[in-house]
DNA sequence: CGAGCCGTTGATATCACTCAAACTACGTGG
DNA sequence: CCACGTAGTTTGAGTGATATCAACGGCTCG
């Protein structure tokens, strides 16, 4: 069972025994997701959760006029759609693949059974939701009290934290600039202008999707609101 | 034990047996919270969760310049601070009492033990966090794609839904207008102006903290973005 | 080669924040 | 009973930032 190995590599299921993994593997299935695939849409009945094995998904809410609010971008190992399994029964947002990959689907019944049998899994799930909540807290904070340049600076610094495997000051944007604009809650044009001003001001250098941080201190001041662009 | 009765009335603990309630009651304690009390502040080490028995608390993040982003306002029966119990160990935001009342404190260890013993409680907790996440999804959506008048209209309609015990079209604001401005992610002045325009336009009537909805259809159109103020 | 997506730049208008001031309601203490 | 302080609220005027509309160049992919 190749699925079994996939499951063991998911942080959420790290505490499970081989036996439990097999049992889970029996009720779930993997499918390939070309870019553009809609995994589920807001308001639709929730059949279960998805976990990306590869590729990338954006979670968003769409307005009638076509604009959308990006809530998260999830990569491999991250579960999506759990909220609907535990409350309400319907997905609160839509999920669309933005980078071709594979997704694992796990029916809600199987997940609930696994949780009720294993308190460890319950705690992992609680921790996952909690960390999601933390992300939202940060998002609401930036949306409410920061303006676009500050949000952008904060994003770049955070991304460089996460990518500190390479100890240089290079951040590789793992999303398109359009999507990044969505993540920051602004328009493509505004993001473009902000980046332009940062380059002009000398705090960063741009090279495609690579961002070279030239003046980290300045970005930090900017994120704190001490400085202006 | 009066605490035991209090615990049974909390939705989160509805599934617990009398025995389990007693055990929980033994490890928690209630305290009075005058308006202005800071229950905890962001970044501080989390000792456990609080559950309001009466009164009201606002959860917020503060910026260095004194402005703040209001994340939630919780009333009786709602737990706060759970995120830190399951992940990270530190509170992600601050909690301040905005209406004098009483709060129950439950140490994290006691909560974790209770959850590991009772899958039902684990599911209740997962449901509570999930519904919190739904609230955040809605909040991020309004912050990202709506402007203040639309957010206000959406808030009024939602509040009138929740207060449909009285079948009239009267919404009683349970928070001060300043706090409401914080909840909507805007400035006091802007909120004041928006309300003024609504009154002028004829869709609502104001009387202290009471809002009379005169033209519900208009507010609905406004919230959808179809109409303007 | 054309279609479509991505990214940039410019011009314009509008919204909302900031600063500033007055006005209410409420409770306290003289 | 009134003067006073505080907290809450409203209004005005000015300014800055961002969304929107529009046009253009680059890129990939069929």
Short mmCIF file of C-alpha atoms (C1' of nucleotides) in Angstrom, two decimals:
data_model
loop_
_atom_site.label_atom_id
_atom_site.label_comp_id
_atom_site.label_asym_id
_atom_site.label_seq_id
_atom_site.Cartn_x
_atom_site.Cartn_y
_atom_site.Cartn_z
CA UNK A 1 0.00 0.00 0.00
CA UNK A 2 1.75 3.16 -1.09
CA UNK A 3 -1.00 5.22 0.54
CA UNK A 4 0.13 3.96 3.90
CA UNK A 5 3.51 5.60 3.53
CA UNK A 6 1.92 8.81 2.37
CA UNK A 7 -0.26 8.88 5.45
CA UNK A 8 2.62 8.32 7.81
CA UNK A 9 4.42 11.31 6.35
CA UNK A 10 1.57 13.62 7.24
CA UNK A 11 2.27 15.46 10.48
CA UNK A 12 -1.34 15.13 11.56
CA UNK A 13 -1.09 11.35 11.58
CA UNK A 14 2.37 11.01 13.07
CA UNK A 15 1.10 9.37 16.23
CA UNK A 16 -0.83 6.62 14.48
CA UNK A 17 0.27 2.99 14.64
CA UNK A 18 0.84 1.02 11.44
CA UNK A 19 -2.42 -0.70 12.06
CA UNK A 20 -4.33 2.56 12.29
CA UNK A 21 -2.64 3.86 9.16
CA UNK A 22 -3.71 0.80 7.21
CA UNK A 23 -7.24 1.23 8.41
CA UNK A 24 -7.25 4.85 7.29
CA UNK A 25 -5.63 4.01 3.98
CA UNK A 26 -8.42 1.58 3.27
CA UNK A 27 -11.04 4.31 3.30
CA UNK A 28 -9.26 7.10 1.48
CA UNK A 29 -8.02 7.60 -2.03
CA UNK A 30 -5.57 9.83 -3.88
CA UNK A 31 -6.29 11.74 -7.05
CA UNK A 32 -4.28 13.99 -9.31
CA UNK A 33 -5.08 17.68 -9.38
CA UNK A 34 -4.14 19.70 -12.42
CA UNK A 35 -3.78 23.42 -11.90
CA UNK A 36 -7.21 25.01 -11.88
CA UNK A 37 -9.01 22.03 -10.34
CA UNK A 38 -11.74 23.01 -7.90
CA UNK A 39 -11.52 20.60 -4.95
CA UNK A 40 -14.66 21.97 -3.37
CA UNK A 41 -16.60 25.21 -3.26
CA UNK A 42 -18.07 27.23 -0.45
CA UNK A 43 -21.46 26.15 0.79
CA UNK A 44 -21.31 22.70 -0.75
CA UNK A 45 -21.90 19.64 1.37
CA UNK A 46 -18.66 18.39 2.94
CA UNK A 47 -17.83 14.79 2.20
CA UNK A 48 -14.49 14.80 4.00
CA UNK A 49 -11.08 16.39 4.15
CA UNK A 50 -8.30 16.70 1.61
CA UNK A 51 -4.59 16.56 2.27
CA UNK A 52 -2.16 17.67 -0.40
CA UNK A 53 0.59 15.20 -1.18
CA UNK A 54 2.15 17.54 -3.70
CA UNK A 55 1.15 20.76 -5.39
CA UNK A 56 -0.50 23.75 -3.83
CA UNK A 57 -4.05 24.89 -3.14
CA UNK A 58 -5.56 28.25 -2.44
CA UNK A 59 -8.51 28.57 -0.09
CA UNK A 60 -10.69 31.57 -0.88
CA UNK A 61 -14.08 33.22 -0.75
CA UNK A 62 -15.47 34.71 -3.92
CA UNK A 63 -17.56 37.84 -4.24
CA UNK A 64 -20.32 38.08 -6.86
CA UNK A 65 -18.24 40.55 -8.88
CA UNK A 66 -15.40 38.07 -9.31
CA UNK A 67 -13.00 39.46 -6.75
CA UNK A 68 -11.83 37.00 -4.14
CA UNK A 69 -10.38 36.96 -0.64
CA UNK A 70 -7.56 34.45 -0.29
CA UNK A 71 -7.63 32.86 3.16
CA UNK A 72 -4.72 30.43 2.92
CA UNK A 73 -2.39 28.75 0.53
CA UNK A 74 -1.67 25.18 1.53
CA UNK A 75 1.17 22.96 0.45
CA UNK A 76 1.97 19.26 0.94
CA UNK A 77 0.99 17.68 4.25
CA UNK A 78 -1.56 20.30 5.18
CA UNK A 79 -5.16 19.27 5.67
CA UNK A 80 -8.03 21.30 4.27
CA UNK A 81 -11.75 21.16 4.78
CA UNK A 82 -11.63 19.98 8.40
CA UNK A 83 -13.86 22.75 9.66
CA UNK A 84 -16.83 21.28 7.84
CA UNK A 85 -16.20 17.86 9.32
CA UNK A 86 -16.56 19.10 12.87
CA UNK A 87 -19.12 21.82 12.48
CA UNK A 88 -21.84 22.87 10.10
CA UNK A 89 -21.34 20.17 7.49
CA UNK A 90 -20.65 22.64 4.70
CA UNK A 91 -17.38 24.03 3.47
CA UNK A 92 -16.95 27.64 4.52
CA UNK A 93 -14.78 28.50 1.50
CA UNK A 94 -13.63 27.18 -1.85
CA UNK A 95 -10.41 25.36 -2.68
CA UNK A 96 -8.67 25.58 -6.03
CA UNK A 97 -5.43 24.00 -7.09
CA UNK A 98 -2.87 26.61 -8.18
CA UNK A 99 -0.03 24.19 -8.86
CA UNK A 100 -0.51 20.73 -10.31
CA UNK A 101 -0.16 17.96 -7.76
CA UNK A 102 -1.88 15.12 -5.95
CA UNK A 103 -4.48 15.23 -3.20
CA UNK A 104 -5.55 12.62 -0.71
CA UNK A 105 -9.22 12.46 0.15
CA UNK A 106 -10.44 11.17 3.50
CA UNK A 107 -14.19 10.76 4.15
CA UNK A 108 -15.48 12.49 7.25
CA UNK A 109 -16.78 9.31 8.80
CA UNK A 110 -13.39 7.62 8.67
CA UNK A 111 -11.73 10.68 10.17
CA UNK A 112 -14.21 10.96 13.00
CA UNK A 113 -13.85 7.30 13.82
CA UNK A 114 -10.09 7.52 13.86
CA UNK A 115 -10.23 10.51 16.18
CA UNK A 116 -12.64 8.96 18.63
CA UNK A 117 -10.33 5.96 18.89
CA UNK A 118 -7.12 7.88 19.36
CA UNK A 119 -6.84 10.85 21.73
CA UNK A 120 -3.41 11.59 20.26
CA UNK A 121 -4.98 12.22 16.88
CA UNK A 122 -7.58 14.40 18.54
CA UNK A 123 -4.84 16.57 20.01
CA UNK A 124 -3.05 16.77 16.70
CA UNK A 125 -6.26 17.91 15.09
CA UNK A 126 -6.84 20.46 17.85
CA UNK A 127 -3.31 21.72 17.37
CA UNK A 128 -3.80 21.98 13.61
CA UNK A 129 -6.97 24.02 14.02
CA UNK A 130 -5.30 26.15 16.66
CA UNK A 131 -2.43 26.98 14.41
CA UNK A 132 -4.92 27.84 11.68
CA UNK A 133 -6.57 30.22 14.13
CA UNK A 134 -3.24 31.83 14.90
CA UNK A 135 -2.75 32.42 11.20
CA UNK A 136 -6.14 34.09 11.01
CA UNK A 137 -5.38 36.27 14.00
CA UNK A 138 -2.27 37.52 12.24
CA UNK A 139 -4.19 38.02 9.01
CA UNK A 140 -6.98 40.01 10.61
CA UNK A 141 -4.44 42.10 12.44
CA UNK A 142 -2.54 43.01 9.29
CA UNK A 143 -5.73 43.66 7.35
CA UNK A 144 -7.08 45.92 10.07
CA UNK A 145 -4.12 47.94 11.18
CA UNK A 146 -1.56 47.79 8.43
CA UNK A 147 -1.46 49.20 4.96
CA UNK A 148 -0.19 47.39 1.91
CA UNK A 149 3.54 48.27 2.18
CA UNK A 150 3.60 47.13 5.80
CA UNK A 151 1.78 43.93 4.99
CA UNK A 152 4.18 43.25 2.18
CA UNK A 153 7.21 43.84 4.39
CA UNK A 154 5.76 41.57 7.05
CA UNK A 155 5.11 38.89 4.44
CA UNK A 156 8.63 39.04 3.06
CA UNK A 157 10.19 38.82 6.51
CA UNK A 158 7.97 35.90 7.44
CA UNK A 159 8.77 34.09 4.22
CA UNK A 160 12.48 34.62 4.75
CA UNK A 161 12.09 33.15 8.26
CA UNK A 162 10.47 30.04 6.85
CA UNK A 163 13.12 29.63 4.18
CA UNK A 164 16.11 30.00 6.42
CA UNK A 165 17.41 26.66 5.15
CA UNK A 166 19.38 28.85 2.80
CA UNK A 167 21.07 31.28 5.11
CA UNK A 168 21.18 34.00 2.51
CA UNK A 169 18.75 36.86 2.33
CA UNK A 170 16.96 35.53 -0.70
CA UNK A 171 13.26 34.85 -0.58
CA UNK A 172 11.73 32.75 -3.29
CA UNK A 173 8.08 33.63 -3.83
CA UNK A 174 6.26 30.35 -4.13
CA UNK A 175 3.18 32.00 -5.60
CA UNK A 176 2.51 34.25 -8.55
CA UNK A 177 2.40 37.97 -7.90
CA UNK A 178 -1.30 38.00 -8.68
CA UNK A 179 -1.92 35.42 -6.01
CA UNK A 180 0.36 37.24 -3.61
CA UNK A 181 -1.72 40.35 -4.11
CA UNK A 182 -4.75 38.27 -3.17
CA UNK A 183 -3.01 36.95 -0.07
CA UNK A 184 -2.14 40.47 0.99
CA UNK A 185 -5.70 41.55 0.38
CA UNK A 186 -4.90 44.09 -2.29
CA UNK A 187 -4.94 44.54 -6.06
CA UNK A 188 -2.21 43.31 -8.42
CA UNK A 189 -1.39 46.87 -9.41
CA UNK A 190 -0.92 48.07 -5.86
CA UNK A 191 1.44 45.21 -5.08
CA UNK A 192 3.44 45.96 -8.19
CA UNK A 193 3.80 49.59 -7.17
CA UNK A 194 4.82 48.73 -3.62
CA UNK A 195 7.51 46.37 -4.82
CA UNK A 196 8.66 49.04 -7.23
CA UNK A 197 8.99 51.58 -4.44
CA UNK A 198 10.93 49.11 -2.31
CA UNK A 199 13.37 48.47 -5.13
CA UNK A 200 13.72 52.18 -5.77
CA UNK A 201 14.27 52.83 -2.10
CA UNK A 202 16.96 50.15 -2.00
CA UNK A 203 15.59 47.70 0.56
CA UNK A 204 15.07 44.85 -1.91
CA UNK A 205 16.13 43.69 -5.35
CA UNK A 206 13.85 41.78 -7.69
CA UNK A 207 14.74 38.99 -10.09
CA UNK A 208 11.68 37.16 -11.32
CA UNK A 209 10.24 35.37 -8.34
CA UNK A 210 13.37 35.87 -6.29
CA UNK A 211 13.48 38.71 -3.80
CA UNK A 212 16.87 39.79 -2.44
CA UNK A 213 16.57 41.45 0.93
CA UNK A 214 19.14 44.24 0.93
CA UNK A 215 18.02 46.16 4.00
CA UNK A 216 16.33 43.87 6.47
CA UNK A 217 16.34 46.49 9.22
CA UNK A 218 14.36 48.85 7.04
CA UNK A 219 11.75 46.20 6.28
CA UNK A 220 11.42 45.50 9.97
CA UNK A 221 10.86 49.16 10.75
CA UNK A 222 8.37 49.31 7.92
CA UNK A 223 6.42 46.34 9.24
CA UNK A 224 6.27 47.97 12.64
CA UNK A 225 4.95 51.17 11.14
CA UNK A 226 7.91 53.22 12.30
CA UNK A 227 9.03 53.98 8.78
CA UNK A 228 7.28 54.96 5.57
CA UNK A 229 7.66 54.17 1.92
CA UNK B 1 -20.64 22.95 44.55
CA UNK B 2 -22.17 25.83 42.62
CA UNK B 3 -19.34 25.59 40.12
CA UNK B 4 -20.65 22.23 39.02
CA UNK B 5 -23.91 23.75 37.84
CA UNK B 6 -22.06 26.51 36.05
CA UNK B 7 -20.00 23.95 34.19
CA UNK B 8 -22.99 21.94 33.11
CA UNK B 9 -24.52 25.03 31.57
CA UNK B 10 -21.56 25.52 29.28
CA UNK B 11 -22.24 24.11 25.84
CA UNK B 12 -18.72 22.80 25.56
CA UNK B 13 -19.20 20.53 28.56
CA UNK B 14 -22.73 19.39 27.77
CA UNK B 15 -21.66 15.79 27.22
CA UNK B 16 -19.87 15.39 30.54
CA UNK B 17 -21.24 13.17 33.29
CA UNK B 18 -21.83 14.56 36.77
CA UNK B 19 -18.70 12.81 37.89
CA UNK B 20 -16.57 14.46 35.21
CA UNK B 21 -18.08 17.83 36.01
CA UNK B 22 -17.15 17.47 39.64
CA UNK B 23 -13.64 16.55 38.72
CA UNK B 24 -13.33 19.62 36.52
CA UNK B 25 -14.90 21.86 39.12
CA UNK B 26 -12.26 20.77 41.59
CA UNK B 27 -9.47 22.20 39.49
CA UNK B 28 -11.00 25.46 38.31
CA UNK B 29 -12.09 28.60 40.02
CA UNK B 30 -14.31 31.60 39.29
CA UNK B 31 -13.36 35.21 39.72
CA UNK B 32 -15.12 38.49 39.27
CA UNK B 33 -14.05 40.73 36.40
CA UNK B 34 -14.78 44.42 36.61
CA UNK B 35 -14.92 46.25 33.30
CA UNK B 36 -11.40 46.98 32.12
CA UNK B 37 -9.84 43.84 33.62
CA UNK B 38 -7.15 42.31 31.44
CA UNK B 39 -7.63 38.54 31.58
CA UNK B 40 -4.46 37.89 29.61
CA UNK B 41 -2.33 39.62 27.04
CA UNK B 42 -0.82 38.50 23.76
CA UNK B 43 2.46 36.66 24.00
CA UNK B 44 2.11 35.81 27.66
CA UNK B 45 2.43 32.23 28.83
CA UNK B 46 -0.92 30.45 28.75
CA UNK B 47 -1.98 28.94 32.04
CA UNK B 48 -5.35 27.73 30.82
CA UNK B 49 -8.67 28.80 29.37
CA UNK B 50 -11.34 31.19 30.59
CA UNK B 51 -15.05 30.84 30.19
CA UNK B 52 -17.31 33.78 30.85
CA UNK B 53 -20.20 33.10 33.21
CA UNK B 54 -21.49 36.62 32.83
CA UNK B 55 -20.24 39.85 31.34
CA UNK B 56 -18.45 40.32 28.05
CA UNK B 57 -14.87 40.20 26.84
CA UNK B 58 -13.17 41.57 23.78
CA UNK B 59 -10.29 39.70 22.19
CA UNK B 60 -7.89 41.98 20.36
CA UNK B 61 -4.40 42.63 19.07
CA UNK B 62 -2.80 45.94 19.87
CA UNK B 63 -0.48 47.96 17.65
CA UNK B 64 2.38 49.98 19.15
CA UNK B 65 0.55 53.21 18.36
CA UNK B 66 -2.43 52.24 20.49
CA UNK B 67 -4.82 51.22 17.72
CA UNK B 68 -6.27 47.76 18.05
CA UNK B 69 -7.85 45.06 15.93
CA UNK B 70 -10.84 43.47 17.62
CA UNK B 71 -11.00 39.76 16.78
CA UNK B 72 -14.04 38.68 18.78
CA UNK B 73 -16.39 39.74 21.51
CA UNK B 74 -17.37 36.84 23.71
CA UNK B 75 -20.30 36.55 26.04
CA UNK B 76 -21.40 33.97 28.65
CA UNK B 77 -20.62 30.31 27.93
CA UNK B 78 -17.94 30.99 25.35
CA UNK B 79 -14.42 29.74 26.00
CA UNK B 80 -11.39 31.89 25.31
CA UNK B 81 -7.70 31.13 25.24
CA UNK B 82 -8.03 27.54 23.97
CA UNK B 83 -5.67 28.06 21.08
CA UNK B 84 -2.74 28.44 23.45
CA UNK B 85 -3.64 25.22 25.25
CA UNK B 86 -3.30 23.14 22.12
CA UNK B 87 -0.57 24.91 20.28
CA UNK B 88 2.29 27.27 20.99
CA UNK B 89 1.71 27.73 24.69
CA UNK B 90 1.27 31.48 24.41
CA UNK B 91 -1.85 33.52 23.94
CA UNK B 92 -2.08 34.90 20.41
CA UNK B 93 -4.09 37.95 21.48
CA UNK B 94 -5.21 39.90 24.53
CA UNK B 95 -8.51 39.68 26.38
CA UNK B 96 -10.12 42.58 28.17
CA UNK B 97 -13.40 42.70 29.98
CA UNK B 98 -15.75 45.32 28.49
CA UNK B 99 -18.71 44.60 30.74
CA UNK B 100 -18.39 43.63 34.38
CA UNK B 101 -19.02 39.95 35.03
CA UNK B 102 -17.57 36.67 36.23
CA UNK B 103 -15.06 34.39 34.56
CA UNK B 104 -14.25 30.76 35.15
CA UNK B 105 -10.63 29.73 34.87
CA UNK B 106 -9.63 26.21 33.90
CA UNK B 107 -5.94 25.20 33.96
CA UNK B 108 -4.63 23.69 30.74
CA UNK B 109 -3.61 20.46 32.36
CA UNK B 110 -7.09 19.77 33.68
CA UNK B 111 -8.60 20.53 30.29
CA UNK B 112 -6.19 18.28 28.44
CA UNK B 113 -6.82 15.43 30.83
CA UNK B 114 -10.56 15.79 30.51
CA UNK B 115 -10.30 15.75 26.72
CA UNK B 116 -8.07 12.70 26.56
CA UNK B 117 -10.57 10.83 28.70
CA UNK B 118 -13.66 11.82 26.80
CA UNK B 119 -13.84 11.77 22.96
CA UNK B 120 -17.15 13.61 23.16
CA UNK B 121 -15.44 16.55 24.78
CA UNK B 122 -12.75 16.40 22.12
CA UNK B 123 -15.39 16.70 19.41
CA UNK B 124 -17.06 19.58 21.21
CA UNK B 125 -13.74 21.33 21.38
CA UNK B 126 -13.07 20.66 17.70
CA UNK B 127 -16.51 22.01 16.87
CA UNK B 128 -15.86 25.13 18.97
CA UNK B 129 -12.59 25.82 17.19
CA UNK B 130 -14.21 25.12 13.83
CA UNK B 131 -16.96 27.60 14.45
CA UNK B 132 -14.32 30.12 15.51
CA UNK B 133 -12.59 29.50 12.20
CA UNK B 134 -15.82 30.10 10.32
CA UNK B 135 -16.16 33.42 12.09
CA UNK B 136 -12.67 34.35 10.98
CA UNK B 137 -13.39 33.36 7.41
CA UNK B 138 -16.34 35.71 7.39
CA UNK B 139 -14.28 38.44 9.02
CA UNK B 140 -11.43 38.19 6.54
CA UNK B 141 -13.90 38.18 3.70
CA UNK B 142 -15.61 41.37 4.85
CA UNK B 143 -12.30 43.07 5.58
CA UNK B 144 -10.93 42.16 2.19
CA UNK B 145 -13.80 42.69 -0.18
CA UNK B 146 -16.23 45.00 1.54
CA UNK B 147 -16.11 48.63 2.51
CA UNK B 148 -17.38 50.02 5.76
CA UNK B 149 -21.04 50.62 4.78
CA UNK B 150 -21.33 47.06 3.49
CA UNK B 151 -19.69 45.65 6.59
CA UNK B 152 -22.03 47.66 8.77
CA UNK B 153 -25.08 46.49 6.86
CA UNK B 154 -23.90 42.88 7.11
CA UNK B 155 -23.32 43.29 10.84
CA UNK B 156 -26.78 44.76 11.45
CA UNK B 157 -28.49 42.00 9.50
CA UNK B 158 -26.51 39.33 11.33
CA UNK B 159 -27.28 40.89 14.70
CA UNK B 160 -30.97 41.06 13.84
CA UNK B 161 -30.84 37.35 12.93
CA UNK B 162 -29.38 36.51 16.29
CA UNK B 163 -31.91 38.60 18.15
CA UNK B 164 -34.98 37.25 16.42
CA UNK B 165 -36.43 36.38 19.83
CA UNK B 166 -38.15 39.71 19.44
CA UNK B 167 -39.77 39.45 16.06
CA UNK B 168 -39.62 43.16 15.43
CA UNK B 169 -36.98 44.83 13.35
CA UNK B 170 -35.16 46.31 16.30
CA UNK B 171 -31.51 45.51 16.87
CA UNK B 172 -30.02 46.30 20.24
CA UNK B 173 -26.31 46.98 19.96
CA UNK B 174 -24.70 45.07 22.78
CA UNK B 175 -21.45 47.01 22.47
CA UNK B 176 -20.54 50.66 22.48
CA UNK B 177 -20.22 52.34 19.11
CA UNK B 178 -16.49 52.73 19.66
CA UNK B 179 -16.14 48.99 20.15
CA UNK B 180 -18.39 48.34 17.19
CA UNK B 181 -16.07 50.46 15.08
CA UNK B 182 -13.23 48.23 16.26
CA UNK B 183 -15.20 45.10 15.39
CA UNK B 184 -15.87 46.44 11.91
CA UNK B 185 -12.21 47.31 11.54
CA UNK B 186 -12.74 51.01 11.08
CA UNK B 187 -12.50 54.29 12.99
CA UNK B 188 -15.19 55.62 15.32
CA UNK B 189 -15.75 58.61 13.09
CA UNK B 190 -16.28 56.56 9.96
CA UNK B 191 -18.84 54.37 11.69
CA UNK B 192 -20.66 57.44 12.92
CA UNK B 193 -20.80 58.86 9.43
CA UNK B 194 -22.03 55.60 7.93
CA UNK B 195 -24.84 55.34 10.46
CA UNK B 196 -25.67 58.95 9.74
CA UNK B 197 -25.94 58.28 6.03
CA UNK B 198 -28.15 55.26 6.63
CA UNK B 199 -30.50 57.31 8.78
CA UNK B 200 -30.55 60.07 6.20
CA UNK B 201 -31.21 57.58 3.45
CA UNK B 202 -34.09 56.11 5.43
CA UNK B 203 -33.01 52.49 5.87
CA UNK B 204 -32.59 52.71 9.66
CA UNK B 205 -33.58 54.83 12.62
CA UNK B 206 -31.34 55.37 15.64
CA UNK B 207 -32.34 55.68 19.27
CA UNK B 208 -29.39 55.35 21.60
CA UNK B 209 -28.18 51.80 21.26
CA UNK B 210 -31.33 50.68 19.52
CA UNK B 211 -31.34 50.41 15.75
CA UNK B 212 -34.70 50.21 13.97
CA UNK B 213 -34.43 48.52 10.62
CA UNK B 214 -36.80 50.36 8.30
CA UNK B 215 -35.66 49.01 4.96
CA UNK B 216 -34.24 45.53 5.32
CA UNK B 217 -34.19 44.92 1.58
CA UNK B 218 -31.95 47.92 1.07
CA UNK B 219 -29.51 46.74 3.72
CA UNK B 220 -29.38 43.34 2.05
CA UNK B 221 -28.61 44.87 -1.30
CA UNK B 222 -26.00 47.04 0.34
CA UNK B 223 -24.32 44.05 1.99
CA UNK B 224 -24.18 42.31 -1.37
CA UNK B 225 -22.56 45.33 -2.94
CA UNK B 226 -25.41 45.87 -5.37
CA UNK B 227 -26.32 49.21 -3.88
CA UNK B 228 -24.40 52.21 -2.65
CA UNK B 229 -24.71 54.70 0.16
"C1'" DC C 1 0.84 32.56 -34.73
"C1'" DG C 2 -2.90 33.92 -31.76
"C1'" DA C 3 -5.06 33.51 -27.15
"C1'" DG C 4 -4.70 34.07 -22.62
"C1'" DC C 5 -2.40 34.93 -18.33
"C1'" DC C 6 0.90 37.72 -15.95
"C1'" DG C 7 3.00 41.90 -14.85
"C1'" DT C 8 3.82 46.81 -15.15
"C1'" DT C 9 2.71 51.73 -15.56
"C1'" DG C 10 -0.23 55.89 -15.83
"C1'" DA C 11 -4.36 58.75 -14.73
"C1'" DT C 12 -8.28 59.48 -12.01
"C1'" DA C 13 -11.64 59.40 -8.29
"C1'" DT C 14 -13.06 57.97 -4.01
"C1'" DC C 15 -12.87 56.26 0.25
"C1'" DA C 16 -11.34 56.37 4.84
"C1'" DC C 17 -8.00 57.91 8.15
"C1'" DT C 18 -6.20 61.79 10.81
"C1'" DC C 19 -6.54 65.93 13.39
"C1'" DA C 20 -9.39 69.07 15.74
"C1'" DA C 21 -13.33 70.64 18.23
"C1'" DA C 22 -17.82 70.66 20.26
"C1'" DC C 23 -21.60 68.23 22.38
"C1'" DT C 24 -23.96 64.64 25.12
"C1'" DA C 25 -24.71 61.74 29.13
"C1'" DC C 26 -23.32 60.29 33.44
"C1'" DG C 27 -21.56 60.21 37.98
"C1'" DT C 28 -18.83 62.45 41.68
"C1'" DG C 29 -17.91 65.65 45.01
"C1'" DG C 30 -18.05 70.33 46.57
"C1'" DC D 1 -27.95 71.74 43.15
"C1'" DC D 2 -24.39 72.80 40.36
"C1'" DA D 3 -19.61 72.57 38.75
"C1'" DC D 4 -16.63 69.32 36.99
"C1'" DG D 5 -14.30 65.30 34.80
"C1'" DT D 6 -14.66 61.42 32.04
"C1'" DA D 7 -16.24 58.52 28.50
"C1'" DG D 8 -18.78 58.25 24.48
"C1'" DT D 9 -20.23 60.31 20.25
"C1'" DT D 10 -20.77 63.43 16.44
"C1'" DT D 11 -19.27 66.77 12.94
"C1'" DG D 12 -16.03 69.26 9.95
"C1'" DA D 13 -12.01 69.90 6.97
"C1'" DG D 14 -7.97 68.23 4.81
"C1'" DT D 15 -5.00 64.71 3.13
"C1'" DG D 16 -3.15 60.49 1.66
"C1'" DA D 17 -3.57 55.88 0.07
"C1'" DT D 18 -5.83 52.57 -2.65
"C1'" DA D 19 -9.17 50.81 -5.96
"C1'" DT D 20 -10.50 51.24 -10.57
"C1'" DC D 21 -10.08 51.88 -15.46
"C1'" DA D 22 -7.12 51.57 -19.27
"C1'" DA D 23 -3.30 50.52 -22.18
"C1'" DC D 24 0.83 48.02 -23.05
"C1'" DG D 25 4.79 44.49 -23.25
"C1'" DG D 26 6.25 39.86 -22.14
"C1'" DC D 27 5.50 35.15 -21.62
"C1'" DT D 28 3.76 30.45 -22.23
"C1'" DC D 29 1.06 27.16 -24.41
"C1'" DG D 30 -1.86 25.17 -27.60
#
